[in-house]
Coordinates of C-alpha atoms and ligand atoms in Angstrom, one line a residue:
M1 CA -31.2 -37.8 -20.4
T2 CA -31.7 -41.3 -21.6
S3 CA -34.9 -42.6 -21.6
R4 CA -35.9 -45.5 -19.8
L5 CA -38.6 -48.0 -21.2
I6 CA -39.9 -50.5 -18.7
R7 CA -42.1 -53.3 -19.5
G8 CA -44.6 -55.5 -17.1
R9 CA -48.2 -55.5 -16.1
L10 CA -49.4 -51.8 -15.9
L11 CA -52.2 -50.8 -13.1
S12 CA -53.3 -47.4 -12.3
F13 CA -56.5 -45.8 -11.4
R14 CA -58.7 -43.5 -12.9
Q15 CA -61.4 -43.0 -10.3
A16 CA -62.2 -44.2 -7.0
P17 CA -63.6 -47.9 -7.5
Q18 CA -67.1 -48.2 -6.4
N19 CA -67.4 -52.1 -5.9
I20 CA -64.9 -55.0 -6.4
D21 CA -65.6 -55.6 -10.2
D22 CA -65.5 -52.0 -11.0
T23 CA -63.2 -52.3 -13.7
R24 CA -63.9 -49.1 -15.2
S25 CA -61.9 -47.4 -12.6
Y26 CA -58.8 -48.4 -13.6
F27 CA -56.4 -49.1 -16.5
Y28 CA -55.0 -52.1 -17.1
E29 CA -52.3 -53.3 -19.5
E30 CA -51.6 -57.4 -19.5
D31 CA -48.4 -56.4 -21.4
G32 CA -47.8 -52.8 -21.0
A33 CA -44.8 -50.3 -20.9
V34 CA -43.8 -47.2 -19.8
L35 CA -41.7 -44.7 -21.4
M36 CA -39.9 -42.1 -19.0
Q37 CA -37.7 -39.3 -19.5
D38 CA -36.1 -36.6 -17.5
G39 CA -38.1 -37.6 -14.6
L40 CA -41.9 -37.5 -16.3
I41 CA -44.0 -40.4 -18.1
T42 CA -43.8 -39.8 -21.8
A43 CA -45.8 -42.5 -23.0
R44 CA -47.8 -45.4 -21.5
G45 CA -49.8 -48.4 -22.8
D46 CA -49.2 -51.4 -24.5
Y47 CA -45.8 -52.6 -25.1
A48 CA -45.7 -52.7 -28.8
T49 CA -47.1 -49.3 -29.1
V50 CA -44.9 -47.6 -26.6
C51 CA -42.0 -49.6 -27.8
A52 CA -42.5 -48.1 -31.1
E53 CA -42.4 -44.1 -29.7
A54 CA -39.6 -45.2 -27.7
P55 CA -35.7 -43.7 -29.0
A56 CA -33.4 -46.0 -30.1
D57 CA -31.1 -45.4 -27.3
A58 CA -33.7 -46.3 -24.7
V59 CA -32.4 -48.3 -22.0
E60 CA -35.1 -51.2 -21.6
T61 CA -36.3 -53.4 -18.4
D62 CA -38.3 -56.2 -18.5
H63 CA -40.4 -56.6 -15.0
R64 CA -43.0 -58.9 -16.6
P65 CA -44.6 -60.9 -14.6
F66 CA -44.7 -58.1 -12.2
L67 CA -47.2 -55.3 -11.6
I68 CA -46.1 -51.8 -12.6
M69 CA -48.3 -49.2 -10.7
P70 CA -47.5 -45.5 -9.1
G71 CA -45.1 -45.0 -6.7
F72 CA -47.0 -45.3 -3.2
I73 CA -47.9 -42.0 -1.3
D74 CA -48.2 -42.0 2.8
T75 CA -49.7 -38.8 3.6
H76 CA -48.6 -39.0 7.7
L77 CA -45.4 -39.7 9.4
H78 CA -42.7 -38.6 11.6
F79 CA -39.0 -38.6 10.5
P80 CA -37.6 -38.2 13.7
Q81 CA -39.3 -41.2 15.1
M82 CA -37.4 -44.2 13.3
Q83 CA -36.0 -45.3 16.5
V84 CA -39.3 -44.6 18.5
V85 CA -41.3 -47.6 16.4
G86 CA -42.2 -50.2 18.9
S87 CA -41.9 -48.1 22.5
Y88 CA -44.1 -49.7 24.9
A89 CA -46.8 -47.5 26.1
A90 CA -50.3 -47.5 27.2
A91 CA -51.5 -44.8 24.9
L92 CA -50.8 -41.8 23.4
L93 CA -50.0 -38.9 25.9
E94 CA -47.7 -41.5 28.0
W95 CA -46.1 -42.5 24.7
L96 CA -45.4 -39.0 23.6
N97 CA -44.1 -37.8 27.2
T98 CA -41.9 -41.0 28.1
Y99 CA -40.3 -41.7 24.4
T100 CA -41.2 -39.5 21.8
F101 CA -40.5 -36.0 23.3
V102 CA -37.4 -37.7 24.6
E103 CA -36.0 -39.1 20.9
E104 CA -36.8 -36.1 19.2
Q105 CA -34.6 -33.7 21.3
R106 CA -31.6 -35.5 19.5
F107 CA -32.7 -33.6 16.2
V108 CA -31.1 -30.5 17.6
D109 CA -27.6 -32.1 16.3
P110 CA -27.6 -31.6 12.5
I111 CA -25.4 -34.7 12.1
H112 CA -27.8 -37.0 13.7
A113 CA -30.5 -35.5 11.7
A114 CA -28.6 -36.1 8.5
K115 CA -27.8 -39.7 9.5
I116 CA -31.7 -40.3 10.2
A117 CA -32.6 -38.6 6.9
T118 CA -30.5 -41.0 5.4
A119 CA -31.9 -44.2 6.7
F120 CA -35.1 -43.0 6.4
F121 CA -35.2 -42.5 2.3
D122 CA -33.7 -45.5 1.9
E123 CA -36.3 -47.2 4.3
L124 CA -39.0 -45.5 1.8
V125 CA -37.3 -46.7 -1.2
R126 CA -37.5 -50.0 -0.2
Q127 CA -41.2 -49.9 0.9
G128 CA -41.7 -48.6 -2.5
T129 CA -43.5 -45.1 -1.2
T130 CA -42.3 -42.4 -3.3
T131 CA -44.3 -39.4 -1.8
A132 CA -44.6 -38.8 2.1
V133 CA -45.9 -35.7 4.2
A134 CA -43.8 -35.8 6.7
Y135 CA -43.2 -33.9 10.5
C136 CA -39.8 -33.2 11.2
S137 CA -38.9 -32.1 14.6
V138 CA -39.3 -28.6 16.5
H139 CA -35.3 -27.8 14.8
K140 CA -35.3 -25.9 11.8
A141 CA -31.8 -28.2 11.5
S142 CA -34.0 -31.5 11.2
A143 CA -36.0 -29.9 8.2
D144 CA -33.2 -28.8 6.4
A145 CA -31.6 -32.1 6.7
F146 CA -34.6 -33.6 5.6
F147 CA -35.1 -31.6 2.7
A148 CA -31.4 -31.9 1.4
E149 CA -31.6 -35.5 1.5
S150 CA -34.9 -35.4 -0.3
H151 CA -33.6 -32.9 -2.8
K152 CA -30.7 -34.8 -3.5
R153 CA -32.7 -38.1 -4.1
N154 CA -35.2 -36.0 -6.2
F155 CA -38.2 -37.1 -4.3
R156 CA -41.6 -35.3 -4.4
M157 CA -41.9 -34.7 -0.4
I158 CA -44.0 -32.5 1.6
A159 CA -42.6 -31.9 5.3
G160 CA -42.6 -29.5 8.0
K161 CA -40.7 -27.9 10.8
V162 CA -43.0 -29.0 13.9
M163 CA -44.1 -25.8 15.7
M164 CA -44.6 -26.6 19.4
D165 CA -44.4 -24.2 22.2
R166 CA -45.6 -25.9 25.8
N167 CA -46.5 -29.0 27.3
A168 CA -43.0 -30.6 26.4
P169 CA -39.5 -30.6 27.5
P170 CA -37.9 -26.9 27.2
A171 CA -35.6 -28.5 24.6
L172 CA -38.4 -28.9 22.3
L173 CA -40.1 -26.0 22.6
D174 CA -39.9 -22.9 20.2
T175 CA -41.9 -19.7 20.7
P176 CA -44.9 -18.2 18.5
Q177 CA -42.3 -15.8 17.0
T178 CA -39.2 -18.2 16.4
G179 CA -42.1 -20.9 15.4
Y180 CA -43.3 -18.5 12.7
D181 CA -39.8 -17.2 11.8
D182 CA -38.1 -20.7 11.3
T183 CA -41.4 -21.9 9.3
K184 CA -40.7 -19.1 7.1
A185 CA -36.9 -19.6 6.7
V186 CA -37.8 -23.5 5.6
I187 CA -40.9 -22.4 3.2
E188 CA -38.0 -19.6 1.7
C189 CA -35.1 -22.5 1.8
W190 CA -37.0 -25.4 0.4
H191 CA -40.6 -24.8 -0.7
G192 CA -40.5 -25.2 -4.7
V193 CA -36.6 -26.5 -4.6
G194 CA -36.7 -29.3 -7.3
R195 CA -39.8 -31.3 -6.1
Q196 CA -40.0 -30.1 -2.5
M197 CA -43.1 -28.6 -0.9
V198 CA -43.2 -27.0 2.6
A199 CA -46.0 -27.8 5.2
I200 CA -47.1 -25.6 7.8
T201 CA -47.1 -27.7 11.0
P202 CA -48.3 -26.8 14.2
R203 CA -48.1 -30.3 16.2
F204 CA -51.4 -30.3 17.5
A205 CA -53.6 -27.9 20.2
I206 CA -52.1 -29.3 23.4
T207 CA -48.4 -28.5 22.6
S208 CA -49.6 -25.1 21.0
T209 CA -50.5 -22.0 23.1
P210 CA -53.1 -19.7 21.5
Q211 CA -50.5 -17.4 20.4
Q212 CA -48.8 -20.0 18.3
M213 CA -52.3 -21.1 16.7
E214 CA -52.7 -17.5 15.8
M215 CA -49.3 -17.5 14.2
A216 CA -49.8 -20.9 12.6
G217 CA -53.2 -19.5 10.9
T218 CA -51.1 -16.4 9.8
L219 CA -48.5 -18.3 8.1
V220 CA -51.7 -20.3 6.2
R221 CA -52.9 -16.7 5.3
E222 CA -49.7 -15.7 3.8
Y223 CA -49.3 -19.0 2.0
P224 CA -52.4 -20.3 0.8
N225 CA -51.2 -22.8 -1.6
L226 CA -49.1 -24.7 1.2
H227 CA -50.1 -27.8 3.1
M228 CA -50.9 -27.7 6.9
Q229 CA -50.5 -30.6 8.9
T230 CA -51.4 -31.3 12.4
H231 CA -53.3 -34.0 14.9
L232 CA -57.0 -34.1 15.4
S233 CA -59.3 -36.2 18.0
E234 CA -56.9 -39.1 18.1
N235 CA -57.5 -40.5 21.8
D236 CA -60.3 -39.6 24.4
A237 CA -57.7 -38.2 26.7
E238 CA -56.2 -36.4 24.4
I239 CA -59.4 -34.7 23.2
A240 CA -60.4 -33.9 27.4
Y241 CA -57.0 -32.3 27.6
T242 CA -57.6 -30.1 24.7
M243 CA -60.8 -29.1 25.6
E244 CA -59.4 -28.0 29.1
L245 CA -57.0 -25.9 27.6
Y246 CA -59.5 -24.2 24.8
P247 CA -62.6 -24.3 27.0
N248 CA -64.3 -21.9 25.0
H249 CA -64.7 -23.9 21.5
K250 CA -67.4 -25.9 20.4
D251 CA -65.2 -29.3 20.0
Y252 CA -61.7 -30.1 19.5
T253 CA -62.4 -29.3 15.6
D254 CA -63.4 -25.7 16.3
V255 CA -60.1 -24.9 17.9
Y256 CA -58.3 -25.3 14.4
D257 CA -61.2 -23.8 12.7
H258 CA -61.0 -20.7 15.0
Y259 CA -57.4 -20.2 13.9
G260 CA -58.5 -20.4 10.1
L261 CA -56.5 -24.0 9.8
L262 CA -59.1 -25.7 8.1
G263 CA -59.1 -25.9 4.4
P264 CA -58.8 -28.1 1.2
K265 CA -54.7 -28.2 1.8
S266 CA -55.3 -29.4 5.6
L267 CA -54.2 -32.7 6.6
F268 CA -55.6 -34.1 10.0
G269 CA -53.7 -37.0 11.4
H270 CA -56.2 -39.6 12.9
S271 CA -59.5 -37.5 13.3
I272 CA -60.7 -40.7 14.7
H273 CA -63.6 -39.3 17.3
L274 CA -65.5 -36.8 15.3
S275 CA -69.0 -35.8 15.9
D276 CA -71.1 -35.1 13.3
R277 CA -70.6 -31.3 13.7
E278 CA -67.0 -32.0 13.1
A279 CA -67.5 -34.1 10.2
D280 CA -69.8 -31.5 8.7
A281 CA -66.9 -28.7 9.4
M282 CA -64.1 -30.7 8.0
S283 CA -66.3 -31.7 4.9
D284 CA -67.7 -28.3 4.5
S285 CA -64.0 -27.2 4.6
G286 CA -62.7 -30.0 2.3
S287 CA -60.3 -30.6 5.0
V288 CA -58.8 -34.0 4.8
A289 CA -58.9 -37.0 7.8
V290 CA -55.9 -39.4 7.7
F291 CA -56.4 -42.6 8.9
C292 CA -53.5 -44.3 10.2
P293 CA -54.5 -48.1 11.0
T294 CA -51.0 -49.5 12.5
S295 CA -50.6 -46.9 14.8
N296 CA -54.4 -46.6 16.0
L297 CA -54.5 -50.4 16.6
F298 CA -50.6 -49.9 18.2
L299 CA -51.6 -46.8 20.6
G300 CA -55.1 -48.3 21.4
S301 CA -56.5 -45.0 19.8
G302 CA -59.5 -46.0 18.3
L303 CA -61.4 -47.4 15.2
F304 CA -61.5 -44.9 12.2
G305 CA -64.8 -45.3 10.7
L306 CA -63.6 -44.7 7.0
K307 CA -66.9 -45.6 5.4
T308 CA -69.1 -43.5 8.1
L309 CA -66.9 -40.3 6.8
D310 CA -67.0 -41.4 3.2
E311 CA -70.4 -42.3 2.6
R312 CA -72.3 -39.5 4.7
D313 CA -74.2 -36.8 2.7
R314 CA -71.4 -34.4 3.1
P315 CA -68.3 -37.0 2.9
V316 CA -65.0 -36.1 4.5
R317 CA -61.9 -36.5 2.4
I318 CA -59.9 -39.3 3.5
G319 CA -56.0 -39.8 3.5
V320 CA -54.2 -43.2 4.6
A321 CA -50.9 -43.0 6.1
T322 CA -48.2 -45.4 8.4
D323 CA -47.9 -42.5 11.0
I324 CA -44.5 -43.9 11.9
G325 CA -43.4 -43.8 14.6
G326 CA -46.8 -44.5 16.4
G327 CA -47.4 -46.6 13.3
T328 CA -45.5 -50.1 13.3
S329 CA -44.6 -50.5 9.6
Y330 CA -43.5 -48.2 6.9
S331 CA -45.6 -50.4 4.3
M332 CA -48.3 -49.2 2.7
L333 CA -49.2 -52.7 2.1
R334 CA -49.1 -53.7 5.8
T335 CA -50.9 -50.5 6.7
M336 CA -53.9 -51.1 4.2
D337 CA -54.2 -54.8 5.7
E338 CA -54.4 -53.4 9.3
G339 CA -57.0 -50.9 7.8
Y340 CA -58.8 -53.6 6.1
K341 CA -58.8 -55.2 9.7
V342 CA -60.0 -51.9 11.3
L343 CA -63.2 -51.7 9.0
Q344 CA -63.7 -55.4 9.5
L345 CA -64.2 -54.7 13.1
Q346 CA -66.8 -52.3 12.2
G347 CA -69.1 -54.0 9.5
Q348 CA -67.6 -52.0 7.0
R349 CA -65.6 -53.2 3.8
M350 CA -62.8 -52.0 1.7
T351 CA -62.3 -54.1 -1.5
P352 CA -58.7 -54.4 -2.7
L353 CA -59.0 -52.3 -5.4
E354 CA -59.9 -49.5 -3.0
S355 CA -56.8 -50.2 -1.0
F356 CA -54.5 -49.9 -4.0
Y357 CA -56.5 -46.7 -5.3
R358 CA -56.1 -45.1 -1.8
I359 CA -52.4 -45.6 -1.7
T360 CA -52.0 -44.1 -5.0
L361 CA -54.1 -41.9 -6.6
G362 CA -56.6 -41.5 -3.4
N363 CA -53.9 -40.1 -1.7
A364 CA -52.8 -37.9 -4.5
R365 CA -56.2 -36.5 -4.6
A366 CA -56.0 -36.2 -1.0
L367 CA -52.8 -33.7 -1.6
S368 CA -54.2 -32.2 -4.2
L369 CA -51.7 -33.6 -6.5
E370 CA -53.5 -35.9 -8.8
D371 CA -52.2 -33.7 -11.8
T372 CA -48.9 -34.5 -10.7
I373 CA -48.5 -38.0 -8.6
G374 CA -50.7 -41.1 -8.3
S375 CA -51.2 -42.4 -11.5
I376 CA -49.5 -43.5 -14.9
E377 CA -50.3 -40.8 -17.1
V378 CA -48.1 -39.0 -19.8
G379 CA -46.7 -35.9 -18.4
H380 CA -47.1 -37.2 -14.8
E381 CA -43.8 -37.5 -12.3
A382 CA -42.1 -41.1 -13.1
D383 CA -42.8 -42.2 -9.4
L384 CA -43.2 -45.9 -10.0
V385 CA -43.5 -49.3 -8.1
I386 CA -42.9 -52.5 -8.9
L387 CA -44.9 -55.4 -7.4
D388 CA -44.1 -59.3 -6.7
A389 CA -46.8 -61.3 -5.7
R390 CA -44.6 -64.3 -5.4
A391 CA -41.9 -62.6 -3.5
T392 CA -42.0 -65.2 -0.6
P393 CA -42.7 -68.9 -0.5
A394 CA -46.1 -68.6 1.1
M395 CA -46.9 -66.2 -1.4
E396 CA -45.9 -68.1 -4.3
L397 CA -48.2 -71.0 -3.2
K398 CA -51.2 -68.7 -2.6
M399 CA -50.2 -67.3 -6.0
D400 CA -50.8 -70.6 -7.6
A401 CA -54.4 -70.6 -6.7
V402 CA -55.1 -66.9 -7.8
T403 CA -56.9 -66.5 -11.1
R404 CA -58.1 -62.4 -10.7
L405 CA -56.3 -59.2 -10.7
T406 CA -58.2 -58.5 -7.3
E407 CA -57.4 -61.6 -5.6
E408 CA -53.5 -61.0 -6.8
L409 CA -53.9 -57.6 -4.9
F410 CA -55.7 -58.9 -1.9
L411 CA -52.7 -61.3 -1.6
L412 CA -50.4 -58.5 -2.0
Q413 CA -52.0 -56.4 0.6
T414 CA -52.3 -59.3 3.0
L415 CA -49.1 -61.2 2.9
G416 CA -46.7 -58.3 1.1
D417 CA -44.2 -55.9 2.7
D418 CA -40.9 -55.1 1.5
R419 CA -40.0 -58.2 0.0
S420 CA -42.8 -57.7 -2.5
I421 CA -41.4 -54.3 -3.9
A422 CA -39.2 -55.7 -6.7
E423 CA -38.2 -52.1 -7.8
T424 CA -38.8 -48.6 -6.7
Y425 CA -38.6 -45.8 -9.7
V426 CA -37.8 -41.9 -8.2
A427 CA -38.4 -39.6 -10.9
G428 CA -37.7 -42.4 -13.6
I429 CA -34.6 -43.9 -12.0
P430 CA -34.5 -47.5 -10.5
A431 CA -33.9 -46.6 -7.0
K432 CA -34.0 -49.6 -4.6
S433 CA -31.7 -51.9 -6.9
A434 CA -29.0 -49.0 -6.4
L435 CA -29.6 -49.6 -2.5
Ligands
GUN501 N1 -49.8 -36.3 18.7 C1 -49.0 -35.4 18.4 N2 -48.2 -35.7 18.2 C2 -47.8 -36.9 17.9 C3 -47.1 -38.0 17.4 O1 -45.7 -37.6 17.2 N3 -47.9 -39.0 17.0 C4 -49.2 -39.2 17.1 N4 -49.4 -40.2 16.9 N5 -50.0 -38.4 17.6 C5 -49.6 -37.1 17.7
ZN502 ZN1 -48.7 -38.5 13.6

């Protein structure tokens, strides 16, 4: 396949930034370039050097003065909730019962699922998101539609058929056995096909019987390399109801622990109201807490103490995510803007370097995929985003007053959205301009 050479200002993180002046945490090249072939990065560095390595027939695109960064990673969202976004409800359980569990029933229809899958991947491309961890609906057909579209477009995606066998409308329920069988069928059909990865996906303890939780634990033991995703400690009423349903457990986290669901491949959406004991259990098992700021604000779920979890003696691994459709934006820029404000309300700080680390290498680490995605390194997959900090008149005006890289990043986070995504490369191919 033809090589592609792109020129621009390269920015890619090497490690978590310790403060706003931590220039060693990233690689920055003012006149940089990336060479890509067969979906991989084959060279990166200053333009003159990379250009000298490029084959004579390489297709070249000049993105200067825009930034070239690794594609954004979203570690938690719901593909069947595109038409749930912005539904008016007081809090989580009302929102689920009134809108979400109604909408997700439509995904029994493979034609509807395929239509939404097309819209979903178009939207991710528009927003510069090149990897996401998605919940499908309970229906195997929804996972098939999701992966078919993802594979066709050669995305690196993680997704799972939701397992849920109680406390929802009958049309949305599987059984411990069919949940297990269908998950296995999705794994056998899709895991490792191109860049597709399947996650074992029990929705949350409220919608799974102990028998189904056992089955989810069995799947985790049978497929130890797969991710497991669920929801944890999002909302007070949810926590109280969970403890009614599972009265013999120490706390909410202990329910998942009991069924063998904690571990380094386990992603726990929200994890807002954790006790010290629960945070220790998360930390010791290497489990990941996923911060979903726009959703937590929209549903009034609570303020995620990112620094509290990150800076304790036994730190908890953290991912960041949109949680569409509880979340209100597909944009990881908007997500970090709201995340910043959630921290501000708690007297906690997040530097712009940390924000952009978290939506790239930080999330790749949360997924244990840092050798594959999340940074611009030779041999890594060529998923990239091109960022324009002058995308709107208001941004342009503010950019005239910007002198430092960190200020430009903070501007992108504060005023940016899909308009700031000048291009999205998926496996080395420009995808946004092709929409
Ligand atoms: N808990 C269980 N299911 C869901 C969901 O779809 N969205 C959110 N935000 N929380 C959940
Ligand atoms: Zn969710």
